Structure formats: structure tokens, C-alpha cells
Coordinates of C-alpha atoms and ligand atoms in Angstrom, one line a residue:
X1 CA 113.7 -70.7 143.0
X2 CA 115.7 -73.9 142.5
X3 CA 114.8 -75.6 139.2
X4 CA 113.6 -79.2 139.8
X5 CA 116.3 -81.6 138.7
X6 CA 115.5 -83.6 135.6
X7 CA 116.9 -87.0 134.8
X8 CA 120.1 -86.8 132.8
X9 CA 119.3 -90.1 131.1
X10 CA 115.7 -89.6 130.1
X11 CA 115.9 -85.8 129.6
X12 CA 112.9 -83.8 130.2
X13 CA 111.0 -86.6 131.9
X14 CA 110.8 -86.3 135.7
X15 CA 110.6 -89.6 137.5
X16 CA 110.7 -90.2 141.2
X17 CA 114.4 -91.2 141.0
X18 CA 115.3 -87.7 139.9
X19 CA 113.8 -85.8 142.8
X20 CA 116.5 -83.6 144.4
X21 CA 119.8 -85.5 144.1
X22 CA 118.5 -88.9 145.1
X23 CA 118.9 -90.5 141.7
X24 CA 118.4 -94.3 141.3
X25 CA 121.5 -96.4 140.8
X26 CA 120.8 -96.7 137.1
X27 CA 120.2 -92.9 136.6
X28 CA 123.0 -92.1 139.0
X29 CA 125.8 -93.9 137.0
X30 CA 124.7 -92.4 133.7
X31 CA 124.3 -89.0 135.1
X32 CA 127.9 -88.8 136.4
X33 CA 129.2 -86.1 134.2
X34 CA 131.5 -83.4 135.4
X35 CA 132.5 -80.0 134.3
X36 CA 135.8 -78.1 134.9
X37 CA 135.5 -74.3 134.9
X38 CA 138.2 -71.7 135.4
X39 CA 138.0 -68.5 137.5
X40 CA 140.5 -65.7 137.6
X41 CA 142.1 -64.5 140.9
X42 CA 140.8 -61.2 142.3
X43 CA 143.2 -58.4 142.9
X44 CA 141.2 -57.4 146.0
X45 CA 138.6 -59.4 147.8
X46 CA 135.9 -56.7 147.3
X47 CA 136.3 -56.9 143.5
X48 CA 133.7 -58.6 141.3
X49 CA 134.5 -62.2 140.4
X50 CA 135.9 -62.7 136.9
X51 CA 134.8 -65.9 135.3
X52 CA 136.0 -67.1 131.9
X53 CA 133.6 -66.7 128.9
X54 CA 132.5 -70.3 129.2
X55 CA 132.1 -69.9 133.0
X56 CA 129.9 -66.8 132.3
X57 CA 127.8 -68.7 129.8
X58 CA 127.4 -71.6 132.3
X59 CA 126.5 -69.2 135.1
X60 CA 123.7 -67.6 133.1
X61 CA 122.2 -71.1 132.3
X62 CA 122.0 -71.6 136.1
X63 CA 120.6 -68.2 136.8
X64 CA 123.8 -66.8 138.4
X65 CA 124.0 -69.6 141.0
X66 CA 127.6 -70.5 140.2
X67 CA 128.8 -66.9 140.9
X68 CA 126.6 -66.7 143.9
X69 CA 127.9 -70.0 145.4
X70 CA 131.5 -69.1 144.6
X71 CA 131.2 -65.8 146.4
X72 CA 129.6 -67.4 149.4
X73 CA 131.8 -70.4 149.7
X74 CA 135.1 -68.7 150.7
X75 CA 137.8 -66.3 149.5
X76 CA 138.8 -65.9 145.9
X77 CA 140.3 -69.1 144.5
X78 CA 144.1 -68.9 144.3
X79 CA 146.0 -70.3 141.3
X80 CA 145.6 -74.1 141.0
X81 CA 143.2 -74.3 143.9
X82 CA 139.8 -75.9 143.3
X83 CA 136.3 -76.0 144.8
X84 CA 133.5 -78.4 143.8
X85 CA 129.8 -77.7 143.6
X86 CA 127.1 -80.3 143.3
X87 CA 123.6 -80.1 141.8
X88 CA 123.9 -76.8 140.0
X89 CA 123.0 -78.1 136.6
X90 CA 121.0 -81.2 135.4
X91 CA 123.6 -82.2 132.9
X92 CA 126.6 -81.6 135.1
X93 CA 125.9 -82.9 138.7
X94 CA 129.5 -82.0 139.6
X95 CA 131.2 -78.7 138.7
X96 CA 134.8 -78.1 139.7
X97 CA 135.9 -74.5 139.6
X98 CA 139.7 -73.9 139.5
X99 CA 141.8 -70.8 140.0
X100 CA 143.5 -69.6 136.8
X101 CA 145.7 -66.9 138.6
X102 CA 145.6 -63.3 137.5
X103 CA 143.8 -62.5 134.3
X104 CA 146.4 -60.0 133.2
X105 CA 149.4 -62.4 132.8
X106 CA 150.9 -63.3 129.5
X107 CA 154.5 -64.0 128.4
X108 CA 156.8 -63.7 131.4
X109 CA 160.2 -62.4 130.4
X110 CA 161.9 -63.5 133.6
X111 CA 160.5 -67.0 133.5
X112 CA 160.8 -67.3 129.7
X113 CA 157.4 -68.9 129.4
X114 CA 153.8 -68.0 128.7
X115 CA 152.4 -67.8 132.2
X116 CA 148.9 -67.7 131.0
X117 CA 149.2 -71.0 129.2
X118 CA 151.0 -72.6 132.1
X119 CA 148.2 -71.4 134.5
X120 CA 145.5 -72.9 132.2
X121 CA 147.4 -76.2 132.0
X122 CA 147.7 -76.4 135.8
X123 CA 144.1 -75.4 136.5
X124 CA 142.6 -77.8 134.1
X125 CA 144.8 -80.6 135.2
X126 CA 143.8 -80.0 138.8
X127 CA 140.1 -79.9 137.9
X128 CA 140.2 -83.1 135.8
X129 CA 142.1 -85.0 138.5
X130 CA 139.6 -83.9 141.1
X131 CA 136.8 -85.4 139.1
X132 CA 138.8 -88.5 138.3
X133 CA 139.3 -89.2 142.0
X134 CA 135.5 -89.0 142.3
X135 CA 135.3 -91.7 139.5
X136 CA 133.5 -89.4 137.1
X137 CA 134.3 -90.7 133.7
X138 CA 132.8 -88.0 131.4
X139 CA 134.4 -84.7 131.9
X140 CA 133.9 -81.5 129.9
X141 CA 136.5 -78.8 130.1
X142 CA 136.4 -75.0 129.9
X143 CA 138.8 -73.9 127.1
X144 CA 139.7 -70.9 129.3
X145 CA 140.4 -68.8 126.2
X146 CA 143.2 -71.2 125.0
X147 CA 141.7 -74.6 124.1
X148 CA 145.1 -76.1 123.2
X149 CA 146.6 -75.3 126.6
X150 CA 143.4 -76.6 128.3
X151 CA 143.5 -79.9 126.4
X152 CA 147.2 -80.3 127.2
X153 CA 146.4 -79.8 130.9
X154 CA 143.6 -82.3 130.8
X155 CA 145.4 -85.0 128.9
X156 CA 148.7 -84.7 130.7
X157 CA 147.1 -84.3 134.1
X158 CA 145.0 -87.5 133.8
X159 CA 147.8 -89.7 132.6
X160 CA 149.0 -92.4 135.0
X161 CA 151.1 -95.4 134.3
X162 CA 149.2 -98.3 135.8
X163 CA 149.6 -100.9 133.0
X164 CA 150.9 -103.6 135.4
X165 CA 148.6 -103.0 138.4
X166 CA 145.3 -104.8 139.1
X167 CA 143.9 -101.6 140.6
X168 CA 143.6 -98.9 138.0
X169 CA 142.3 -95.3 138.1
X170 CA 139.1 -94.7 136.1
X171 CA 139.8 -93.8 132.5
X172 CA 138.5 -90.3 131.9
X173 CA 138.1 -88.9 128.5
X174 CA 138.0 -85.2 128.6
X175 CA 136.0 -83.2 126.1
X176 CA 135.7 -79.6 125.2
X177 CA 132.9 -77.7 126.8
X178 CA 131.3 -75.7 124.0
X179 CA 132.2 -76.1 120.3
X180 CA 134.0 -73.0 119.2
X181 CA 137.7 -74.1 119.6
X182 CA 137.5 -77.7 118.5
X183 CA 140.6 -77.5 116.2
X184 CA 142.8 -76.0 118.9
X185 CA 141.5 -78.5 121.5
X186 CA 142.3 -81.4 119.2
X187 CA 145.8 -80.0 118.6
X188 CA 146.3 -79.9 122.3
X189 CA 145.1 -83.5 122.7
X190 CA 147.6 -84.6 120.1
X191 CA 150.5 -82.8 121.6
X192 CA 149.7 -84.2 125.1
X193 CA 149.1 -87.7 123.8
X194 CA 152.5 -87.6 122.1
X195 CA 154.1 -86.7 125.4
X196 CA 152.1 -89.4 127.2
X197 CA 153.4 -92.0 124.8
X198 CA 156.9 -90.9 125.7
X199 CA 156.0 -91.1 129.4
X200 CA 154.6 -94.5 129.0
X201 CA 157.7 -95.8 127.2
X202 CA 160.1 -94.2 129.7
X203 CA 158.1 -95.4 132.7
X204 CA 157.8 -99.0 131.5
X205 CA 160.2 -101.5 133.0
X206 CA 163.2 -102.4 130.9
X207 CA 162.2 -106.0 130.7
X208 CA 159.1 -104.8 128.8
X209 CA 160.5 -102.1 126.7
X210 CA 163.5 -103.8 125.1
X211 CA 165.1 -102.3 121.9
X212 CA 163.0 -104.8 119.8
X213 CA 159.7 -104.0 121.6
X214 CA 160.4 -100.2 121.3
X215 CA 160.8 -100.5 117.6
X216 CA 157.7 -102.8 117.3
X217 CA 155.5 -100.2 119.1
X218 CA 156.5 -97.5 116.6
X219 CA 156.1 -99.8 113.6
X220 CA 152.5 -100.5 114.8
X221 CA 151.6 -96.9 115.5
X222 CA 153.3 -95.3 112.4
X223 CA 152.1 -98.2 110.1
X224 CA 148.6 -96.9 110.5
X225 CA 149.3 -93.4 109.2
X226 CA 149.7 -93.9 105.4
X227 CA 152.3 -94.0 102.7
X228 CA 154.2 -90.9 103.6
X229 CA 155.4 -92.6 106.7
X230 CA 158.1 -95.3 106.5
X231 CA 159.7 -97.3 109.3
X232 CA 163.0 -99.2 109.0
X233 CA 163.9 -101.5 111.9
X234 CA 167.6 -102.1 111.2
X235 CA 169.0 -105.3 112.8
X236 CA 172.6 -106.0 113.9
X237 CA 173.8 -107.1 110.5
X238 CA 172.9 -103.6 109.1
X239 CA 174.6 -101.9 112.0
X240 CA 177.7 -103.9 111.3
X241 CA 177.6 -103.0 107.6
X242 CA 177.3 -99.4 108.6
X243 CA 180.5 -99.8 110.6
X244 CA 178.9 -98.3 113.7
X245 CA 181.6 -99.7 116.0
X246 CA 180.9 -97.3 118.9
X247 CA 177.2 -98.2 119.1
X248 CA 178.0 -102.0 118.7
X249 CA 180.6 -101.8 121.4
X250 CA 177.9 -100.8 124.0
X251 CA 175.3 -103.2 122.6
X252 CA 177.6 -106.3 122.8
X253 CA 177.6 -106.2 126.6
X254 CA 174.0 -107.3 126.6
X255 CA 172.0 -110.4 125.6
X256 CA 169.3 -108.2 124.1
X257 CA 170.0 -107.5 120.4
X258 CA 170.4 -103.9 119.4
X259 CA 168.1 -102.1 116.9
X260 CA 168.7 -99.0 114.9
X261 CA 165.2 -97.5 114.3
X262 CA 164.8 -95.2 111.3
X263 CA 161.6 -93.3 110.7
X264 CA 160.8 -91.1 107.7
X265 CA 157.8 -88.8 107.5
X266 CA 157.3 -86.8 104.3
X267 CA 154.9 -84.1 105.1
X268 CA 156.2 -81.2 103.0
X269 CA 154.5 -80.5 99.7
X270 CA 158.0 -80.9 98.2
X271 CA 159.0 -84.4 99.0
X272 CA 162.6 -83.5 98.1
X273 CA 162.9 -80.7 100.6
X274 CA 165.8 -81.1 103.1
X275 CA 164.5 -82.9 106.2
X276 CA 164.8 -82.0 109.8
X277 CA 166.6 -85.0 111.4
X278 CA 165.9 -85.9 115.0
X279 CA 168.3 -88.3 116.7
X280 CA 167.5 -89.9 120.1
X281 CA 169.6 -91.9 122.6
X282 CA 167.8 -95.2 123.1
X283 CA 169.5 -97.0 126.0
X284 CA 166.6 -99.1 127.3
X285 CA 168.6 -99.8 130.4
X286 CA 171.8 -98.2 131.6
X287 CA 173.5 -100.2 134.3
X288 CA 176.7 -98.3 133.7
X289 CA 178.4 -101.5 132.2
X290 CA 181.7 -102.5 133.8
X291 CA 181.9 -98.9 135.3
X292 CA 178.7 -100.0 137.1
X293 CA 176.4 -97.5 138.7
X294 CA 175.5 -97.6 142.4
X295 CA 172.4 -99.8 142.9
X296 CA 170.3 -97.1 144.7
X297 CA 168.2 -95.4 142.0
X298 CA 169.5 -97.6 139.2
X299 CA 165.9 -98.5 138.3
X300 CA 165.5 -95.0 136.9
X301 CA 167.9 -95.9 134.1
X302 CA 165.0 -97.7 132.4
X303 CA 164.2 -94.2 131.2
X304 CA 167.6 -93.8 129.5
X305 CA 165.8 -94.2 126.2
X306 CA 164.0 -90.9 126.8
X307 CA 165.8 -89.3 123.9
X308 CA 164.5 -92.0 121.5
X309 CA 161.1 -91.9 123.1
X310 CA 160.6 -88.2 122.8
X311 CA 161.9 -87.8 119.3
X312 CA 159.9 -90.8 117.9
X313 CA 156.7 -89.6 119.8
X314 CA 157.2 -86.1 118.4
X315 CA 157.5 -87.5 114.8
X316 CA 154.4 -89.6 115.3
X317 CA 152.5 -86.6 116.5
X318 CA 153.8 -84.4 113.6
X319 CA 152.6 -87.1 111.2
X320 CA 149.2 -87.3 112.9
X321 CA 148.8 -83.6 112.7
X322 CA 150.0 -83.7 109.1
X323 CA 152.6 -80.9 109.6
X324 CA 154.1 -79.7 106.3
X325 CA 157.7 -80.7 106.9
X326 CA 159.9 -83.7 106.1
X327 CA 161.2 -85.4 109.2
X328 CA 163.6 -88.2 109.8
X329 CA 164.0 -89.9 113.2
X330 CA 167.1 -92.0 114.1
X331 CA 167.1 -94.0 117.3
X332 CA 170.1 -96.3 118.2
X333 CA 168.6 -98.7 120.8
X334 CA 170.4 -101.1 123.1
X335 CA 171.1 -102.0 126.7
X336 CA 174.3 -101.0 128.6
X337 CA 175.2 -104.1 130.6
X338 CA 178.3 -105.6 132.3
X339 CA 179.2 -109.0 130.9
X340 CA 182.2 -111.0 129.6
X341 CA 181.6 -109.3 126.3
X342 CA 181.1 -105.7 127.6
X343 CA 183.4 -102.7 126.9
X344 CA 186.2 -102.5 129.4
X345 CA 187.7 -99.2 130.6
X346 CA 190.6 -98.4 128.3
X347 CA 189.1 -100.2 125.3
X348 CA 189.3 -98.4 121.9
X349 CA 186.5 -98.6 119.4
X350 CA 186.0 -97.1 115.9
X351 CA 183.0 -95.0 115.0
X352 CA 181.3 -94.9 111.6
X353 CA 183.4 -91.9 110.4
X354 CA 186.7 -93.7 111.2
X355 CA 187.5 -91.8 114.4
X356 CA 188.8 -93.9 117.2
X357 CA 187.4 -93.5 120.7
X358 CA 189.0 -94.5 124.0
X359 CA 186.3 -95.8 126.3
X360 CA 187.7 -94.8 129.7
X361 CA 184.3 -95.0 131.4
X362 CA 181.7 -97.5 130.1
X363 CA 178.9 -95.5 131.8
X364 CA 179.5 -92.7 129.3
X365 CA 177.8 -94.9 126.7
X366 CA 175.2 -92.5 125.4
X367 CA 177.8 -90.5 123.5
X368 CA 179.0 -93.7 121.8
X369 CA 175.6 -94.5 120.4
X370 CA 175.1 -90.9 119.4
X371 CA 178.5 -90.6 117.7
X372 CA 177.5 -93.3 115.1
X373 CA 173.9 -92.1 114.8
X374 CA 175.1 -88.5 114.2
X375 CA 177.6 -89.7 111.5
X376 CA 174.7 -91.4 109.8
X377 CA 172.5 -88.3 110.3
X378 CA 175.1 -86.2 108.5
X379 CA 174.4 -88.1 105.3
X380 CA 170.8 -86.9 104.8
X381 CA 171.5 -83.3 103.6
X382 CA 169.5 -82.2 106.6
X383 CA 168.3 -78.6 107.1
X384 CA 169.1 -79.3 110.8
X385 CA 170.0 -82.1 113.1
X386 CA 168.6 -82.1 116.6
X387 CA 169.5 -84.9 119.0
X388 CA 167.9 -85.5 122.4
X389 CA 169.6 -87.6 125.1
X390 CA 169.5 -88.3 128.8
X391 CA 173.2 -87.9 128.6
X392 CA 174.8 -86.6 131.8
X393 CA 174.1 -86.6 135.5
X394 CA 175.9 -83.2 135.5
X395 CA 172.9 -81.8 133.7
X396 CA 170.7 -82.7 136.7
X397 CA 173.2 -80.7 138.8
X398 CA 173.4 -77.7 136.5
X399 CA 169.7 -76.9 135.7
X400 CA 167.7 -79.5 137.6
X401 CA 164.3 -80.0 136.0
X402 CA 163.7 -76.3 135.1
X403 CA 164.9 -76.6 131.5
X404 CA 166.6 -78.8 128.9
X405 CA 170.2 -77.8 128.3
X406 CA 170.8 -76.9 124.6
X407 CA 174.2 -77.0 123.0
X408 CA 174.2 -75.7 119.5
X409 CA 176.4 -74.3 116.7
X410 CA 173.4 -72.4 115.3
X411 CA 171.7 -69.3 116.6
X412 CA 168.9 -69.8 114.1
X413 CA 168.1 -73.2 115.7
X414 CA 168.5 -71.8 119.2
X415 CA 166.0 -69.1 118.6
X416 CA 163.4 -71.5 117.3
X417 CA 164.0 -74.0 120.2
X418 CA 163.8 -71.3 122.8
X419 CA 160.6 -69.8 121.3
X420 CA 159.0 -73.3 121.1
X421 CA 159.9 -74.0 124.8
X422 CA 158.3 -70.6 125.9
X423 CA 155.0 -71.7 124.3
X424 CA 154.9 -75.2 125.6
X425 CA 156.3 -74.3 129.1
X426 CA 158.9 -77.1 128.6
X427 CA 161.8 -74.7 128.4
X428 CA 165.2 -74.7 126.9
X429 CA 168.4 -73.0 128.2
X430 CA 171.5 -72.5 126.1
X431 CA 174.8 -74.1 127.2
X432 CA 178.3 -73.5 125.9
X433 CA 180.1 -75.4 123.2
X434 CA 183.5 -73.8 123.7
X435 CA 186.8 -75.1 122.3
X436 CA 187.8 -75.3 126.0
X437 CA 185.7 -78.4 126.4
X438 CA 186.7 -79.9 123.0
X439 CA 190.3 -79.9 124.1
X440 CA 189.4 -82.1 127.1
X441 CA 188.0 -84.9 124.9
X442 CA 190.4 -84.7 121.9
X443 CA 193.5 -85.4 123.9
X444 CA 193.5 -89.1 124.6
X445 CA 196.5 -91.5 125.2
X446 CA 195.3 -94.2 122.8
X447 CA 192.8 -92.8 120.4
X448 CA 191.5 -89.7 118.5
X449 CA 189.0 -88.9 121.2
X450 CA 188.2 -90.0 124.8
X451 CA 184.7 -90.7 126.0
X452 CA 185.3 -88.7 129.2
X453 CA 186.9 -85.3 129.8
X454 CA 190.4 -85.3 131.1
X455 CA 189.4 -82.8 133.8
X456 CA 187.4 -85.4 135.6
X457 CA 183.7 -84.6 136.3
X458 CA 183.9 -80.8 136.0
X459 CA 181.7 -79.4 133.2
X460 CA 180.5 -83.0 132.5
X461 CA 177.6 -81.9 130.3
X462 CA 179.8 -79.6 128.3
X463 CA 182.5 -82.1 127.7
X464 CA 179.8 -84.7 126.6
X465 CA 178.5 -82.1 124.2
X466 CA 182.0 -81.3 122.9
X467 CA 182.5 -85.0 122.3
X468 CA 179.3 -85.2 120.2
X469 CA 180.5 -82.2 118.2
X470 CA 183.4 -84.2 117.0
X471 CA 180.9 -86.3 114.9
X472 CA 178.8 -83.5 113.4
X473 CA 179.5 -82.0 110.0
X474 CA 176.4 -79.8 109.5
X475 CA 176.1 -76.1 110.2
X476 CA 172.8 -76.4 112.1
X477 CA 173.0 -78.9 114.9
X478 CA 171.6 -78.9 118.4
X479 CA 172.2 -81.4 121.2
X480 CA 169.5 -81.4 123.9
X481 CA 170.7 -82.9 127.2
X482 CA 167.4 -84.0 128.8
X483 CA 168.8 -85.9 131.9
X484 CA 167.5 -83.1 134.2
X485 CA 164.0 -83.1 132.9
X486 CA 163.7 -86.9 132.7
X487 CA 161.6 -87.3 135.8
X488 CA 158.8 -85.3 137.5
X489 CA 158.4 -85.1 141.2
X490 CA 156.0 -82.2 141.6
X491 CA 157.9 -79.5 139.6
X492 CA 155.5 -79.6 136.7
X493 CA 152.2 -79.1 138.5
X494 CA 150.1 -80.4 135.7
X495 CA 151.7 -83.9 135.6
X496 CA 151.7 -86.6 138.2
X497 CA 155.0 -87.8 139.4
X498 CA 157.0 -90.2 137.3
X499 CA 158.9 -90.1 134.0
X500 CA 158.1 -86.9 132.3
X501 CA 158.2 -87.4 128.5
X502 CA 159.8 -84.0 128.3
X503 CA 160.4 -82.2 125.9
X504 CA 158.2 -84.0 123.4
X505 CA 155.8 -81.0 123.0
X506 CA 158.6 -78.6 122.5
X507 CA 160.0 -80.8 119.7
X508 CA 156.6 -80.9 118.0
X509 CA 156.2 -77.1 118.4
X510 CA 159.7 -76.6 117.1
X511 CA 159.0 -78.8 114.0
X512 CA 155.8 -76.8 113.4
X513 CA 157.7 -73.5 113.6
X514 CA 160.5 -74.7 111.3
X515 CA 157.9 -75.8 108.7
X516 CA 156.8 -72.1 108.5
X517 CA 160.3 -70.6 108.5
X518 CA 162.6 -69.8 105.6
X519 CA 165.6 -72.1 105.6
X520 CA 169.0 -70.5 106.3
X521 CA 171.9 -71.2 104.0
Ligands
BES601 N1 172.3 -92.1 131.5 C1 173.4 -91.5 132.2 C2 173.1 -90.0 132.6 C3 171.9 -89.8 133.5 C4 172.1 -89.6 134.8 C5 170.7 -89.6 133.0 C6 171.0 -89.3 135.6 C7 169.6 -89.3 133.8 C8 169.8 -89.2 135.1 C9 174.7 -91.5 131.4 O1 174.8 -92.6 130.6 C10 175.8 -91.5 132.4 O2 175.9 -92.4 133.2 N2 176.7 -90.5 132.3 C11 177.8 -90.4 133.2 C12 178.9 -89.9 132.4 C13 180.2 -89.9 133.2 C14 180.7 -91.3 133.5 C15 181.3 -89.2 132.4 C16 177.4 -89.4 134.3 O3 176.7 -88.5 134.0 O4 177.7 -89.7 135.5
ZN602 ZN1 175.7 -94.3 131.5
ZN603 ZN1 173.0 -93.5 129.9

């Protein structure tokens, strides 16, 4: 027999408003709580339905009605597909059940990712968004056996950039259903919030997120974290003192002043332990400069600070989670604009290490900023330097949005990056750093190096990486070209379309792994 519904506001008391589902307006709004539950896909239609542990528990509190209704309402739910049930439970008037795919899946060698985690992220994201569309603000989520992945799916899935619109989606704060995996859930929330911050910064218009504003945001956020976090917002005079002539040559084309943001997080029990240094390209708008880009799609270049956004957000998250590692973040921030002061094709500039660079294409500006930032990074006795940059359109052509391209001189770093990407689902793919490409950038008519390969556009991502290598002196360095993963259309099913904030979670996971590993010599 159907249990009479009790008021979710005044529990246990039955008033007329609670009869059946005809709640009064007051009770109705307070009772709008939703639940997202996962269900595995059947191998054959006549098999018994496999719910998650939390789903099973819920089903027994409603005397098997969930299972019953699921069986009656249609075929077994496919991966990422959802069905909603109303009035099953007094506390949760709306229950969304989402397909988790096959129960047996785990790490997929062909795909190089943990399929189980990816399926959980997708299912939870779908379920949460379903409830958000119904304007249900309180949502509890089935941990689906991996509360971190579930939290990531919920928090990434619900994010939408609507800062500048009058009409906004309901703010939904997802919570864990049950209490067993609270720590893992919180970790997932932190990872996803880190990525959402990078998404927010990348999506924001370039007239809002200028170099100055970018630095302010991290000053504010990191300033709250305590004495083991330090932020230095270096102004132009400091950049000049440092003789960062390549970075300055890009910045001088714009009216916006450049900033060199430097972040230190000392999380290791040994404050003198060698740091992991992250470097991020921070071009808050890339018009191409005098080698101006075509106007169609140029607006996307507001996200050309994705390297800076992802590395700074990863450090903020590492500090929030108190990871036992020392981290330094370096972000050269400026605009690339055409003006009377801008770099001209054929100009020669001098980097911090004294090398001269012929700027044959002013649109290859990211490598100029990074050349100086990498020279500076060399001075920290780093255990490793990892830079992230939306560096080349050729990366979009090579890998699309499937994975970040990794160019590295260290197999130790590569192993950690690859493993981290397999866990987060934000994958890495190794690319070559052959001498072949170095030759193409080190032969230049007027200077020591050229900012474009002499072979034209062929192997564009590889020549860009070879250029950066000219400014690195450490044995463990990796360059992450994130141009291909900068945006999401619908490839990552647990995120709405827009700037992706990738690979923030992989950087956090990587730092976490490195904090547990023996350092190589
Ligand atoms: N920011 C762009 C690369 C980019 C393209 C990022 C598409 C994200 C999506 C970079 O500064 C650039 O313009 N690179 C040039 C280099 C070329 C002139 C050698 C490119 O890739 O076309
Ligand atoms: Zn450019
Ligand atoms: Zn650029």
C-alpha cells in the first residue's frame, strides 16, 4: 500500500496540504529536494536490475517501489540516459535515475582512462542538470561507489557561465547522499571547483579579465589561505629589471599593463624541498598582433590565458587540500594587440637568458612570454617544471579535444602525467621533441632563434615546443599544449559547452602523485 505522504517541512505532521502530491505553495517550495541515483546497464533485458549500494538502500526504504517502477517504465537505462520518478519518498519528491553503463568496466587500456569514473561523472552530471532544469535547488547525489568522481560530475555538470546575464540558472548545491564517503566527496568538489574557476576565467570577456584583474582574483583567493601561501604581483618595472625582453615585446602592443604573477605554496613538511614549478601562458586576449588573426572566431582568444588559469587554479586547489608539496606558479600576463608600438614581423628581441629571437610572426606570441618565464623558472632549483599553454592551432588539428599534447624531456614526468590523466579522464598524449624540430627554429637570418619554424606550418606544435626547449635548462620539464582542449562543444559529456578549464584536475592529481613519489636525480 502506498504510504501517505508526510509534509517535508513539518515532518511527521500530516496536514491537508500534504495529501497526495497537492502540497501548498509554502510546503511545496521547501519540499523541493531531489535525489540522483545510478543504475547499471543490464547485459540482457531479462536479467535482474543492478542498483548501486545507495540505490539499494533507498529502494528498501520505499519498499522496493524504485526497482518496481524502473522495471515497469521501460527498457534498461543506457549509459548517461535518465528517467525521473515523482512521489516515491517523502523527503525526495523527485528522484532521477541515471544509467552508469556496465558494472564490470574499469581502466580501459585502449582509451587510456578509467571508464568507470568517466561513466559516474557523466551519469551524475546528467542527473544533476535534469533536476536543475526543474529548478530543484537541493540535490543529493548517489556516490555510485566513487564519491570523488560523483562530486566531480555534479559540480562540473552544474557549472554555467551566466555572470553577465539577467536570466540565470538556479544555483544548485549538490550534497552527498549518505555519509560514508564524505572525504572523497569533498576532494571531488575541490577538484571540480578548481576546474570551474579556470572555466570562469577563460570564458570571461577580455575586457573583464585583464592581466591586472586576473592577478587580483588570485590575490584575493590565495590571500585567505594562510601564511604558507604567498602571492607576488610583479609590475612592468620588475619585468624590465628581469630583462624579460621577449615578454615585454608582446605586452608593449597593448594599452593594458602586463603583470607577472608569481605564487608560492609551501605545503611540504620540509619547506626547503625542491618545488614543482608550474608556468602558464597568460595572454588575456590574442588578436595576433600585426600578423592579425581572421575576425571569425577571434573572440575565442579571450581564453588564451588558459595556461595561466589552469595552473593557478590547480595551485589554489592544492593549497586548499593542503597537499604535502611545495609549488610555485608563474604566469606572464598581457594582451597581444596591434598598435604603433607592437612587434613587427622581422623584429628581433632579447630574452632573459640573452638569446635573441627573430619575431617573424607576431601571432606566435605565447612562446615569447614563455621563453622569459621558463628562464626565470630555471632559477628555482625545481624538481620539475611543467608549463601549460594554448600555444598552437596545429594542436587542435593534431589531437582535437581528445587529449593534451605533452612534450617532455623526462620519462619520469611523462609517466606521472599520463597516469594522472587516466584517473581524471582529462588525458595526456606524448608528442616528439626531436632535434629535427629544433633545427627549424635555431636557424634564423637575424637572431639566435626564430619564433616560427622555417618549414612553414608543418609540425607547428612540435616546432613551438622545440622553441621553448631552447630556454629550459632543467632535466625534468614538460610542455603541455592545451589549445585543442581549450573549448568543449559536447565531447566531454559531463560539462556544458564553453571554455573547458582543462586540464586543471590532471594538474592537481599530478601534483598529488608527485608529492608521494621519490624524486629522481
Ligand atoms: N593562441 C594561439 C593558438 C591557438 C589557436 C589557441 C587556436 C587556441 C585555439 C597562438 O598564439 C597562435 O596564434 N599560434 C599560431 C602560431 C603560428 C603563427 C606559428 C598558430 O597556431 O596559428
Ligand atoms: Zn597568437
Ligand atoms: Zn596565443
